[in-house]
Amino acid sequence: MSRIQVASPTRQRIVPAFVVQKLDGTMERTLIQFDKEGKKVEKIVKVDAGYLVSFPSKGHSIRVKNADELKRLGFDKTIPLVDDDADNDDVLGYIPNSVVAA
């Protein structure tokens, strides 16, 4: 007996284009300065941990230092929803951004 197969339509996998979350605490950064004689001096300073912006459909993430930079990059607005399985970046809807940059 032969087997009959029917192609089923692919279901959309709708995910947010990006997700923003505030990181708690501080982190240490190495600041390189030069003294009066021109010698390099390394100084460790503590800075705010900032924000983590992840891109679920691509699997990437970046750290943004402060709210001003977050706003400049456009991550303070509503979050577009995209189809993760599609080859295009058509926006299917929007959700509110839970992180409000101060």
PDB file of N, CA and C in Angstrom:
ATOM      1  N   MET A   1       0.842  -1.162   0.000  1.00  0.00           N
ATOM      2  CA  MET A   1       0.000   0.000   0.000  1.00  0.00           C
ATOM      3  C   MET A   1       0.896   1.236   0.000  1.00  0.00           C
ATOM      4  N   SER A   2       0.576   2.200  -0.822  1.00  0.00           N
ATOM      5  CA  SER A   2       1.391   3.416  -0.890  1.00  0.00           C
ATOM      6  C   SER A   2       0.984   4.369   0.231  1.00  0.00           C
ATOM      7  N   ARG A   3       1.929   5.161   0.597  1.00  0.00           N
ATOM      8  CA  ARG A   3       1.726   6.099   1.683  1.00  0.00           C
ATOM      9  C   ARG A   3       1.462   7.478   1.103  1.00  0.00           C
ATOM     10  N   ILE A   4       0.465   8.153   1.611  1.00  0.00           N
ATOM     11  CA  ILE A   4       0.131   9.496   1.132  1.00  0.00           C
ATOM     12  C   ILE A   4       0.639  10.513   2.144  1.00  0.00           C
ATOM     13  N   GLN A   5       1.405  11.490   1.632  1.00  0.00           N
ATOM     14  CA  GLN A   5       1.912  12.545   2.501  1.00  0.00           C
ATOM     15  C   GLN A   5       1.388  13.875   2.005  1.00  0.00           C
ATOM     16  N   VAL A   6       0.953  14.666   2.935  1.00  0.00           N
ATOM     17  CA  VAL A   6       0.428  15.986   2.611  1.00  0.00           C
ATOM     18  C   VAL A   6       1.333  17.023   3.271  1.00  0.00           C
ATOM     19  N   ALA A   7       1.735  17.972   2.489  1.00  0.00           N
ATOM     20  CA  ALA A   7       2.577  19.040   3.042  1.00  0.00           C
ATOM     21  C   ALA A   7       1.727  19.933   3.926  1.00  0.00           C
ATOM     22  N   SER A   8       2.178  20.127   5.130  1.00  0.00           N
ATOM     23  CA  SER A   8       1.436  21.013   6.030  1.00  0.00           C
ATOM     24  C   SER A   8       2.066  22.398   5.987  1.00  0.00           C
ATOM     25  N   PRO A   9       1.264  23.405   6.157  1.00  0.00           N
ATOM     26  CA  PRO A   9       1.833  24.753   6.128  1.00  0.00           C
ATOM     27  C   PRO A   9       2.757  24.971   7.319  1.00  0.00           C
ATOM     28  N   THR A  10       3.806  25.706   7.078  1.00  0.00           N
ATOM     29  CA  THR A  10       4.735  25.986   8.169  1.00  0.00           C
ATOM     30  C   THR A  10       4.121  27.019   9.103  1.00  0.00           C
ATOM     31  N   ARG A  11       4.336  26.810  10.360  1.00  0.00           N
ATOM     32  CA  ARG A  11       3.811  27.741  11.362  1.00  0.00           C
ATOM     33  C   ARG A  11       4.847  28.829  11.617  1.00  0.00           C
ATOM     34  N   GLN A  12       4.361  30.001  11.830  1.00  0.00           N
ATOM     35  CA  GLN A  12       5.265  31.104  12.126  1.00  0.00           C
ATOM     36  C   GLN A  12       5.809  30.952  13.534  1.00  0.00           C
ATOM     37  N   ARG A  13       7.059  31.296  13.688  1.00  0.00           N
ATOM     38  CA  ARG A  13       7.668  31.351  15.014  1.00  0.00           C
ATOM     39  C   ARG A  13       7.919  32.822  15.286  1.00  0.00           C
ATOM     40  N   ILE A  14       6.965  33.448  15.937  1.00  0.00           N
ATOM     41  CA  ILE A  14       7.031  34.891  16.160  1.00  0.00           C
ATOM     42  C   ILE A  14       7.816  35.173  17.436  1.00  0.00           C
ATOM     43  N   VAL A  15       8.875  35.967  17.285  1.00  0.00           N
ATOM     44  CA  VAL A  15       9.744  36.328  18.406  1.00  0.00           C
ATOM     45  C   VAL A  15       9.982  37.836  18.378  1.00  0.00           C
ATOM     46  N   PRO A  16      10.329  38.419  19.527  1.00  0.00           N
ATOM     47  CA  PRO A  16      10.682  39.838  19.519  1.00  0.00           C
ATOM     48  C   PRO A  16      12.009  40.042  18.780  1.00  0.00           C
ATOM     49  N   ALA A  17      12.126  41.150  18.075  1.00  0.00           N
ATOM     50  CA  ALA A  17      13.361  41.443  17.345  1.00  0.00           C
ATOM     51  C   ALA A  17      14.529  41.653  18.311  1.00  0.00           C
ATOM     52  N   PHE A  18      14.235  42.221  19.477  1.00  0.00           N
ATOM     53  CA  PHE A  18      15.262  42.385  20.511  1.00  0.00           C
ATOM     54  C   PHE A  18      14.600  42.403  21.876  1.00  0.00           C
ATOM     55  N   VAL A  19      15.383  42.106  22.907  1.00  0.00           N
ATOM     56  CA  VAL A  19      14.924  42.126  24.290  1.00  0.00           C
ATOM     57  C   VAL A  19      15.941  42.923  25.093  1.00  0.00           C
ATOM     58  N   VAL A  20      15.460  43.860  25.905  1.00  0.00           N
ATOM     59  CA  VAL A  20      16.344  44.702  26.713  1.00  0.00           C
ATOM     60  C   VAL A  20      16.135  44.360  28.181  1.00  0.00           C
ATOM     61  N   GLN A  21      17.233  44.153  28.911  1.00  0.00           N
ATOM     62  CA  GLN A  21      17.123  43.968  30.345  1.00  0.00           C
ATOM     63  C   GLN A  21      18.229  44.745  31.049  1.00  0.00           C
ATOM     64  N   LYS A  22      17.880  45.342  32.187  1.00  0.00           N
ATOM     65  CA  LYS A  22      18.832  46.106  32.988  1.00  0.00           C
ATOM     66  C   LYS A  22      19.691  45.130  33.772  1.00  0.00           C
ATOM     67  N   LEU A  23      20.990  45.290  33.712  1.00  0.00           N
ATOM     68  CA  LEU A  23      21.913  44.452  34.471  1.00  0.00           C
ATOM     69  C   LEU A  23      22.119  45.058  35.851  1.00  0.00           C
ATOM     70  N   ASP A  24      22.159  44.229  36.865  1.00  0.00           N
ATOM     71  CA  ASP A  24      22.340  44.700  38.240  1.00  0.00           C
ATOM     72  C   ASP A  24      23.814  44.891  38.569  1.00  0.00           C
ATOM     73  N   GLY A  25      24.069  45.817  39.473  1.00  0.00           N
ATOM     74  CA  GLY A  25      25.406  45.978  40.016  1.00  0.00           C
ATOM     75  C   GLY A  25      26.364  46.775  39.144  1.00  0.00           C
ATOM     76  N   THR A  26      27.640  46.567  39.429  1.00  0.00           N
ATOM     77  CA  THR A  26      28.703  47.266  38.712  1.00  0.00           C
ATOM     78  C   THR A  26      29.678  46.235  38.143  1.00  0.00           C
ATOM     79  N   MET A  27      30.545  46.713  37.264  1.00  0.00           N
ATOM     80  CA  MET A  27      31.591  45.856  36.728  1.00  0.00           C
ATOM     81  C   MET A  27      32.893  46.639  36.683  1.00  0.00           C
ATOM     82  N   GLU A  28      33.987  45.950  36.704  1.00  0.00           N
ATOM     83  CA  GLU A  28      35.295  46.604  36.680  1.00  0.00           C
ATOM     84  C   GLU A  28      35.767  46.742  35.241  1.00  0.00           C
ATOM     85  N   ARG A  29      36.285  47.916  34.921  1.00  0.00           N
ATOM     86  CA  ARG A  29      36.839  48.198  33.591  1.00  0.00           C
ATOM     87  C   ARG A  29      38.263  48.704  33.780  1.00  0.00           C
ATOM     88  N   THR A  30      39.128  48.386  32.861  1.00  0.00           N
ATOM     89  CA  THR A  30      40.492  48.894  32.897  1.00  0.00           C
ATOM     90  C   THR A  30      40.550  50.171  32.078  1.00  0.00           C
ATOM     91  N   LEU A  31      40.929  51.244  32.737  1.00  0.00           N
ATOM     92  CA  LEU A  31      41.051  52.543  32.095  1.00  0.00           C
ATOM     93  C   LEU A  31      42.536  52.809  31.874  1.00  0.00           C
ATOM     94  N   ILE A  32      42.920  53.093  30.651  1.00  0.00           N
ATOM     95  CA  ILE A  32      44.329  53.345  30.334  1.00  0.00           C
ATOM     96  C   ILE A  32      44.512  54.847  30.155  1.00  0.00           C
ATOM     97  N   GLN A  33      45.417  55.415  30.943  1.00  0.00           N
ATOM     98  CA  GLN A  33      45.724  56.844  30.885  1.00  0.00           C
ATOM     99  C   GLN A  33      47.236  57.008  30.734  1.00  0.00           C
ATOM    100  N   PHE A  34      47.627  58.215  30.413  1.00  0.00           N
ATOM    101  CA  PHE A  34      49.044  58.528  30.301  1.00  0.00           C
ATOM    102  C   PHE A  34      49.388  59.622  31.310  1.00  0.00           C
ATOM    103  N   ASP A  35      50.507  59.440  32.029  1.00  0.00           N
ATOM    104  CA  ASP A  35      50.914  60.462  33.000  1.00  0.00           C
ATOM    105  C   ASP A  35      51.676  61.587  32.300  1.00  0.00           C
ATOM    106  N   LYS A  36      52.214  62.516  33.077  1.00  0.00           N
ATOM    107  CA  LYS A  36      52.882  63.692  32.506  1.00  0.00           C
ATOM    108  C   LYS A  36      54.125  63.343  31.695  1.00  0.00           C
ATOM    109  N   GLU A  37      54.777  62.240  32.042  1.00  0.00           N
ATOM    110  CA  GLU A  37      55.968  61.834  31.292  1.00  0.00           C
ATOM    111  C   GLU A  37      55.611  61.005  30.058  1.00  0.00           C
ATOM    112  N   GLY A  38      54.346  60.712  29.840  1.00  0.00           N
ATOM    113  CA  GLY A  38      53.915  59.940  28.683  1.00  0.00           C
ATOM    114  C   GLY A  38      53.899  58.441  28.909  1.00  0.00           C
ATOM    115  N   LYS A  39      54.041  58.024  30.163  1.00  0.00           N
ATOM    116  CA  LYS A  39      54.010  56.598  30.464  1.00  0.00           C
ATOM    117  C   LYS A  39      52.556  56.137  30.619  1.00  0.00           C
ATOM    118  N   LYS A  40      52.309  54.952  30.137  1.00  0.00           N
ATOM    119  CA  LYS A  40      50.962  54.388  30.209  1.00  0.00           C
ATOM    120  C   LYS A  40      50.683  53.899  31.630  1.00  0.00           C
ATOM    121  N   VAL A  41      49.521  54.309  32.167  1.00  0.00           N
ATOM    122  CA  VAL A  41      49.112  53.915  33.510  1.00  0.00           C
ATOM    123  C   VAL A  41      47.733  53.265  33.406  1.00  0.00           C
ATOM    124  N   GLU A  42      47.638  52.047  33.924  1.00  0.00           N
ATOM    125  CA  GLU A  42      46.353  51.360  33.916  1.00  0.00           C
ATOM    126  C   GLU A  42      45.674  51.564  35.257  1.00  0.00           C
ATOM    127  N   LYS A  43      44.394  51.895  35.205  1.00  0.00           N
ATOM    128  CA  LYS A  43      43.622  52.138  36.417  1.00  0.00           C
ATOM    129  C   LYS A  43      42.320  51.347  36.306  1.00  0.00           C
ATOM    130  N   ILE A  44      41.956  50.645  37.362  1.00  0.00           N
ATOM    131  CA  ILE A  44      40.716  49.873  37.349  1.00  0.00           C
ATOM    132  C   ILE A  44      39.627  50.710  38.012  1.00  0.00           C
ATOM    133  N   VAL A  45      38.524  50.918  37.282  1.00  0.00           N
ATOM    134  CA  VAL A  45      37.399  51.707  37.789  1.00  0.00           C
ATOM    135  C   VAL A  45      36.140  50.840  37.761  1.00  0.00           C
ATOM    136  N   LYS A  46      35.213  51.151  38.654  1.00  0.00           N
ATOM    137  CA  LYS A  46      33.926  50.453  38.678  1.00  0.00           C
ATOM    138  C   LYS A  46      32.905  51.301  37.940  1.00  0.00           C
ATOM    139  N   VAL A  47      32.165  50.671  37.029  1.00  0.00           N
ATOM    140  CA  VAL A  47      31.131  51.364  36.266  1.00  0.00           C
ATOM    141  C   VAL A  47      29.824  50.586  36.400  1.00  0.00           C
ATOM    142  N   ASP A  48      28.717  51.263  36.126  1.00  0.00           N
ATOM    143  CA  ASP A  48      27.411  50.622  36.141  1.00  0.00           C
ATOM    144  C   ASP A  48      27.388  49.494  35.120  1.00  0.00           C
ATOM    145  N   ALA A  49      26.742  48.391  35.448  1.00  0.00           N
ATOM    146  CA  ALA A  49      26.718  47.232  34.548  1.00  0.00           C
ATOM    147  C   ALA A  49      25.997  47.531  33.236  1.00  0.00           C
ATOM    148  N   GLY A  50      25.033  48.454  33.233  1.00  0.00           N
ATOM    149  CA  GLY A  50      24.377  48.857  31.997  1.00  0.00           C
ATOM    150  C   GLY A  50      23.199  47.979  31.632  1.00  0.00           C
ATOM    151  N   TYR A  51      23.018  47.755  30.337  1.00  0.00           N
ATOM    152  CA  TYR A  51      21.877  47.017  29.800  1.00  0.00           C
ATOM    153  C   TYR A  51      22.369  45.905  28.889  1.00  0.00           C
ATOM    154  N   LEU A  52      21.635  44.796  28.877  1.00  0.00           N
ATOM    155  CA  LEU A  52      21.906  43.703  27.954  1.00  0.00           C
ATOM    156  C   LEU A  52      20.807  43.712  26.903  1.00  0.00           C
ATOM    157  N   VAL A  53      21.197  43.842  25.643  1.00  0.00           N
ATOM    158  CA  VAL A  53      20.249  43.805  24.533  1.00  0.00           C
ATOM    159  C   VAL A  53      20.530  42.515  23.776  1.00  0.00           C
ATOM    160  N   SER A  54      19.545  41.584  23.769  1.00  0.00           N
ATOM    161  CA  SER A  54      19.700  40.329  23.044  1.00  0.00           C
ATOM    162  C   SER A  54      18.757  40.273  21.860  1.00  0.00           C
ATOM    163  N   PHE A  55      19.192  39.562  20.847  1.00  0.00           N
ATOM    164  CA  PHE A  55      18.447  39.411  19.607  1.00  0.00           C
ATOM    165  C   PHE A  55      18.111  37.925  19.448  1.00  0.00           C
ATOM    166  N   PRO A  56      16.919  37.498  19.933  1.00  0.00           N
ATOM    167  CA  PRO A  56      16.590  36.066  19.954  1.00  0.00           C
ATOM    168  C   PRO A  56      16.612  35.391  18.584  1.00  0.00           C
ATOM    169  N   SER A  57      16.199  36.074  17.539  1.00  0.00           N
ATOM    170  CA  SER A  57      16.138  35.424  16.235  1.00  0.00           C
ATOM    171  C   SER A  57      17.527  35.164  15.659  1.00  0.00           C
ATOM    172  N   LYS A  58      18.517  35.941  16.063  1.00  0.00           N
ATOM    173  CA  LYS A  58      19.882  35.777  15.544  1.00  0.00           C
ATOM    174  C   LYS A  58      20.814  35.087  16.536  1.00  0.00           C
ATOM    175  N   GLY A  59      20.472  35.154  17.831  1.00  0.00           N
ATOM    176  CA  GLY A  59      21.315  34.545  18.847  1.00  0.00           C
ATOM    177  C   GLY A  59      22.455  35.423  19.316  1.00  0.00           C
ATOM    178  N   HIS A  60      22.421  36.712  18.997  1.00  0.00           N
ATOM    179  CA  HIS A  60      23.476  37.635  19.403  1.00  0.00           C
ATOM    180  C   HIS A  60      23.029  38.479  20.586  1.00  0.00           C
ATOM    181  N   SER A  61      23.984  39.138  21.220  1.00  0.00           N
ATOM    182  CA  SER A  61      23.656  40.092  22.274  1.00  0.00           C
ATOM    183  C   SER A  61      24.767  41.134  22.375  1.00  0.00           C
ATOM    184  N   ILE A  62      24.400  42.300  22.894  1.00  0.00           N
ATOM    185  CA  ILE A  62      25.372  43.368  23.122  1.00  0.00           C
ATOM    186  C   ILE A  62      25.113  43.966  24.496  1.00  0.00           C
ATOM    187  N   ARG A  63      26.135  44.601  25.063  1.00  0.00           N
ATOM    188  CA  ARG A  63      25.971  45.335  26.315  1.00  0.00           C
ATOM    189  C   ARG A  63      26.028  46.810  25.987  1.00  0.00           C
ATOM    190  N   VAL A  64      25.047  47.541  26.487  1.00  0.00           N
ATOM    191  CA  VAL A  64      24.980  48.985  26.272  1.00  0.00           C
ATOM    192  C   VAL A  64      25.272  49.642  27.610  1.00  0.00           C
ATOM    193  N   LYS A  65      26.176  50.635  27.593  1.00  0.00           N
ATOM    194  CA  LYS A  65      26.674  51.221  28.836  1.00  0.00           C
ATOM    195  C   LYS A  65      25.649  51.979  29.652  1.00  0.00           C
ATOM    196  N   ASN A  66      24.843  52.827  29.003  1.00  0.00           N
ATOM    197  CA  ASN A  66      23.929  53.665  29.779  1.00  0.00           C
ATOM    198  C   ASN A  66      22.637  53.932  29.018  1.00  0.00           C
ATOM    199  N   ALA A  67      21.706  54.598  29.687  1.00  0.00           N
ATOM    200  CA  ALA A  67      20.384  54.853  29.112  1.00  0.00           C
ATOM    201  C   ALA A  67      20.461  55.793  27.911  1.00  0.00           C
ATOM    202  N   ASP A  68      21.393  56.738  27.926  1.00  0.00           N
ATOM    203  CA  ASP A  68      21.531  57.644  26.783  1.00  0.00           C
ATOM    204  C   ASP A  68      21.946  56.887  25.520  1.00  0.00           C
ATOM    205  N   GLU A  69      22.857  55.963  25.675  1.00  0.00           N
ATOM    206  CA  GLU A  69      23.305  55.151  24.541  1.00  0.00           C
ATOM    207  C   GLU A  69      22.184  54.217  24.074  1.00  0.00           C
ATOM    208  N   LEU A  70      21.420  53.699  25.033  1.00  0.00           N
ATOM    209  CA  LEU A  70      20.277  52.845  24.706  1.00  0.00           C
ATOM    210  C   LEU A  70      19.261  53.610  23.867  1.00  0.00           C
ATOM    211  N   LYS A  71      19.029  54.853  24.246  1.00  0.00           N
ATOM    212  CA  LYS A  71      18.089  55.696  23.509  1.00  0.00           C
ATOM    213  C   LYS A  71      18.646  56.051  22.125  1.00  0.00           C
ATOM    214  N   ARG A  72      19.937  56.369  22.052  1.00  0.00           N
ATOM    215  CA  ARG A  72      20.562  56.728  20.779  1.00  0.00           C
ATOM    216  C   ARG A  72      20.483  55.588  19.772  1.00  0.00           C
ATOM    217  N   LEU A  73      20.618  54.356  20.259  1.00  0.00           N
ATOM    218  CA  LEU A  73      20.572  53.186  19.390  1.00  0.00           C
ATOM    219  C   LEU A  73      19.142  52.759  19.045  1.00  0.00           C
ATOM    220  N   GLY A  74      18.141  53.369  19.705  1.00  0.00           N
ATOM    221  CA  GLY A  74      16.742  53.081  19.393  1.00  0.00           C
ATOM    222  C   GLY A  74      16.151  51.904  20.137  1.00  0.00           C
ATOM    223  N   PHE A  75      16.804  51.447  21.196  1.00  0.00           N
ATOM    224  CA  PHE A  75      16.294  50.312  21.957  1.00  0.00           C
ATOM    225  C   PHE A  75      15.351  50.723  23.079  1.00  0.00           C
ATOM    226  N   ASP A  76      14.954  51.983  23.139  1.00  0.00           N
ATOM    227  CA  ASP A  76      14.023  52.448  24.159  1.00  0.00           C
ATOM    228  C   ASP A  76      12.585  52.495  23.637  1.00  0.00           C
ATOM    229  N   LYS A  77      12.376  52.118  22.401  1.00  0.00           N
ATOM    230  CA  LYS A  77      11.056  52.189  21.766  1.00  0.00           C
ATOM    231  C   LYS A  77      10.333  50.858  21.872  1.00  0.00           C
ATOM    232  N   THR A  78       9.137  50.780  21.259  1.00  0.00           N
ATOM    233  CA  THR A  78       8.407  49.519  21.256  1.00  0.00           C
ATOM    234  C   THR A  78       9.204  48.465  20.497  1.00  0.00           C
ATOM    235  N   ILE A  79       8.994  47.215  20.854  1.00  0.00           N
ATOM    236  CA  ILE A  79       9.771  46.117  20.288  1.00  0.00           C
ATOM    237  C   ILE A  79       8.995  45.466  19.150  1.00  0.00           C
ATOM    238  N   PRO A  80       9.556  45.432  17.943  1.00  0.00           N
ATOM    239  CA  PRO A  80       8.861  44.776  16.832  1.00  0.00           C
ATOM    240  C   PRO A  80       8.889  43.248  16.970  1.00  0.00           C
ATOM    241  N   LEU A  81       7.839  42.606  16.495  1.00  0.00           N
ATOM    242  CA  LEU A  81       7.771  41.151  16.462  1.00  0.00           C
ATOM    243  C   LEU A  81       8.048  40.688  15.036  1.00  0.00           C
ATOM    244  N   VAL A  82       8.926  39.691  14.895  1.00  0.00           N
ATOM    245  CA  VAL A  82       9.295  39.184  13.570  1.00  0.00           C
ATOM    246  C   VAL A  82       9.132  37.664  13.536  1.00  0.00           C
ATOM    247  N   ASP A  83       9.032  37.112  12.334  1.00  0.00           N
ATOM    248  CA  ASP A  83       8.953  35.668  12.140  1.00  0.00           C
ATOM    249  C   ASP A  83      10.378  35.133  12.088  1.00  0.00           C
ATOM    250  N   ASP A  84      10.718  34.282  13.035  1.00  0.00           N
ATOM    251  CA  ASP A  84      12.077  33.761  13.145  1.00  0.00           C
ATOM    252  C   ASP A  84      12.435  32.831  11.983  1.00  0.00           C
ATOM    253  N   ASP A  85      11.454  32.171  11.402  1.00  0.00           N
ATOM    254  CA  ASP A  85      11.729  31.229  10.322  1.00  0.00           C
ATOM    255  C   ASP A  85      11.761  31.877   8.941  1.00  0.00           C
ATOM    256  N   ALA A  86      11.298  33.109   8.828  1.00  0.00           N
ATOM    257  CA  ALA A  86      11.253  33.775   7.524  1.00  0.00           C
ATOM    258  C   ALA A  86      12.618  34.354   7.168  1.00  0.00           C
ATOM    259  N   ASP A  87      12.856  34.496   5.879  1.00  0.00           N
ATOM    260  CA  ASP A  87      14.111  35.073   5.409  1.00  0.00           C
ATOM    261  C   ASP A  87      14.100  36.590   5.423  1.00  0.00           C
ATOM    262  N   ASN A  88      12.926  37.170   5.567  1.00  0.00           N
ATOM    263  CA  ASN A  88      12.829  38.632   5.564  1.00  0.00           C
ATOM    264  C   ASN A  88      12.652  39.144   6.990  1.00  0.00           C
ATOM    265  N   ASP A  89      12.693  40.431   7.151  1.00  0.00           N
ATOM    266  CA  ASP A  89      12.528  41.054   8.463  1.00  0.00           C
ATOM    267  C   ASP A  89      11.223  41.819   8.541  1.00  0.00           C
ATOM    268  N   ASP A  90      10.157  41.265   7.965  1.00  0.00           N
ATOM    269  CA  ASP A  90       8.860  41.926   8.009  1.00  0.00           C
ATOM    270  C   ASP A  90       8.354  41.975   9.452  1.00  0.00           C
ATOM    271  N   VAL A  91       7.858  43.136   9.855  1.00  0.00           N
ATOM    272  CA  VAL A  91       7.337  43.326  11.201  1.00  0.00           C
ATOM    273  C   VAL A  91       5.894  42.852  11.230  1.00  0.00           C
ATOM    274  N   LEU A  92       5.585  41.955  12.180  1.00  0.00           N
ATOM    275  CA  LEU A  92       4.250  41.383  12.296  1.00  0.00           C
ATOM    276  C   LEU A  92       3.421  42.047  13.384  1.00  0.00           C
ATOM    277  N   GLY A  93       4.045  42.822  14.238  1.00  0.00           N
ATOM    278  CA  GLY A  93       3.353  43.501  15.329  1.00  0.00           C
ATOM    279  C   GLY A  93       4.364  44.142  16.256  1.00  0.00           C
ATOM    280  N   TYR A  94       3.875  44.689  17.343  1.00  0.00           N
ATOM    281  CA  TYR A  94       4.744  45.363  18.308  1.00  0.00           C
ATOM    282  C   TYR A  94       4.320  44.986  19.721  1.00  0.00           C
ATOM    283  N   ILE A  95       5.283  44.983  20.651  1.00  0.00           N
ATOM    284  CA  ILE A  95       4.988  44.837  22.058  1.00  0.00           C
ATOM    285  C   ILE A  95       5.690  45.977  22.798  1.00  0.00           C
ATOM    286  N   PRO A  96       5.159  46.382  23.954  1.00  0.00           N
ATOM    287  CA  PRO A  96       5.794  47.482  24.684  1.00  0.00           C
ATOM    288  C   PRO A  96       7.133  47.055  25.263  1.00  0.00           C
ATOM    289  N   ASN A  97       8.037  48.002  25.382  1.00  0.00           N
ATOM    290  CA  ASN A  97       9.363  47.755  25.955  1.00  0.00           C
ATOM    291  C   ASN A  97       9.241  47.842  27.467  1.00  0.00           C
ATOM    292  N   SER A  98       9.621  46.789  28.159  1.00  0.00           N
ATOM    293  CA  SER A  98       9.490  46.769  29.624  1.00  0.00           C
ATOM    294  C   SER A  98      10.577  47.593  30.326  1.00  0.00           C
ATOM    295  N   VAL A  99      11.661  47.899  29.636  1.00  0.00           N
ATOM    296  CA  VAL A  99      12.731  48.711  30.218  1.00  0.00           C
ATOM    297  C   VAL A  99      12.537  50.138  29.748  1.00  0.00           C
ATOM    298  N   VAL A 100      12.275  51.020  30.702  1.00  0.00           N
ATOM    299  CA  VAL A 100      12.108  52.437  30.371  1.00  0.00           C
ATOM    300  C   VAL A 100      13.387  53.151  30.746  1.00  0.00           C
ATOM    301  N   ALA A 101      14.057  53.679  29.736  1.00  0.00           N
ATOM    302  CA  ALA A 101      15.329  54.379  29.992  1.00  0.00           C
ATOM    303  C   ALA A 101      15.043  55.699  30.673  1.00  0.00           C
ATOM    304  N   ALA A 102      15.729  55.936  31.764  1.00  0.00           N
ATOM    305  CA  ALA A 102      15.533  57.177  32.523  1.00  0.00           C
ATOM    306  C   ALA A 102      16.407  58.283  31.983  1.00  0.00           C
TER     307      ALA A 102
END
